[in-house]
Amino acid sequence: TTNGELKALPALGWFVAYEHAWKEWKTSLAMKLRSTIQWSFVDVHNFDFQPPDAYNKTNRFAANLVFSPSERVDIGVEYIYGTRENRDGQKGSANQVQLVMLIPF
């Protein structure tokens, strides 16, 4: 607040995800091919003293495809789409594609 008092913002957030192992195809079984889809949502109850551009809501969808060409290597690609709404109602959206390679040691 403007008087220096700290207050926690009430918020609700959740996500749901599903991972699928592509075992139907012989080639994909050998590569350990898998996919995940995820949908998540966050809603913050803003206070009156917060600025108009304060974070209020997000909605996000992600889908990926990952394979393991060897025992200790994962390679994947993921698409993410998200929306954001500020306290004052301004909205925006973004698309993102990312690549990943994981080699644990």
XYZ file of C-alpha atoms in Angstrom:
105
model
C 0.000 0.000 0.000
C 1.000 3.651 -0.113
C 1.707 3.626 3.642
C 4.276 0.808 3.339
C 1.986 -1.942 4.632
C 2.432 -5.353 2.968
C -0.614 -7.237 1.722
C -0.746 -10.601 -0.027
C -2.605 -10.671 -3.329
C -5.345 -13.306 -3.447
C -4.804 -15.417 -6.560
C -6.119 -18.570 -8.174
C -4.012 -20.630 -10.529
C -4.266 -24.092 -12.037
C -2.999 -26.213 -14.882
C -3.935 -29.438 -16.550
C -1.567 -31.504 -18.677
C -1.553 -34.758 -20.565
C 1.557 -36.661 -21.678
C 1.291 -39.233 -24.451
C 3.956 -41.825 -25.263
C 3.881 -42.639 -28.980
C 4.157 -46.427 -28.649
C 1.941 -47.271 -31.626
C 4.760 -46.938 -34.171
C 7.770 -49.208 -33.975
C 10.201 -46.387 -34.882
C 8.766 -43.982 -32.298
C 8.935 -46.660 -29.596
C 12.684 -47.068 -30.182
C 13.203 -43.266 -30.008
C 10.982 -42.912 -26.914
C 8.869 -40.296 -28.681
C 6.425 -38.442 -26.434
C 4.216 -35.355 -26.431
C 2.647 -33.183 -23.782
C -0.197 -30.690 -24.022
C -0.828 -28.252 -21.187
C -3.338 -25.530 -20.409
C -2.866 -23.159 -17.480
C -4.669 -20.158 -16.029
C -3.866 -17.561 -13.341
C -6.275 -14.944 -11.967
C -5.059 -12.331 -9.461
C -7.495 -10.268 -7.392
C -5.934 -6.833 -7.669
C -6.197 -4.147 -4.998
C -7.321 -0.578 -5.769
C -3.886 0.884 -4.964
C -2.152 -1.158 -7.703
C -1.235 0.582 -10.977
C -3.494 0.074 -14.025
C -0.884 -2.092 -15.796
C -0.645 -4.547 -12.866
C -0.765 -8.251 -13.813
C -4.313 -9.603 -13.569
C -4.847 -12.761 -15.676
C -2.990 -15.145 -17.953
C -4.157 -18.037 -20.050
C -1.522 -20.293 -21.604
C -1.488 -23.301 -23.913
C 1.622 -25.384 -24.675
C 2.289 -28.462 -26.805
C 5.576 -30.255 -27.343
C 7.231 -33.204 -29.017
C 10.284 -34.794 -27.371
C 12.372 -37.783 -28.365
C 15.364 -39.592 -26.903
C 17.757 -40.716 -29.645
C 19.928 -42.340 -26.970
C 19.647 -43.286 -23.303
C 20.955 -39.960 -21.941
C 19.787 -37.433 -24.550
C 16.408 -35.684 -24.933
C 15.663 -33.370 -27.866
C 12.418 -31.494 -28.278
C 10.408 -28.634 -29.690
C 7.578 -26.770 -27.945
C 4.942 -24.274 -29.071
C 3.465 -21.879 -26.502
C 0.559 -19.470 -26.919
C -0.426 -17.145 -24.106
C -2.643 -14.192 -23.305
C -2.312 -11.614 -20.554
C -4.806 -9.128 -19.188
C -3.851 -6.176 -16.997
C -5.905 -4.711 -14.180
C -7.189 -1.948 -16.491
C -8.437 -4.480 -19.064
C -5.630 -4.071 -21.614
C -4.899 -7.401 -23.293
C -2.098 -8.918 -25.300
C -1.024 -12.266 -26.667
C 2.209 -13.946 -27.712
C 3.394 -16.990 -29.644
C 6.661 -18.751 -28.877
C 8.558 -21.725 -30.280
C 11.476 -23.138 -28.340
C 13.943 -25.935 -28.894
C 15.562 -27.933 -26.114
C 18.341 -30.474 -25.767
C 18.976 -32.126 -22.411
C 22.126 -34.139 -21.727
C 22.359 -35.054 -18.026
C 25.800 -35.821 -16.610
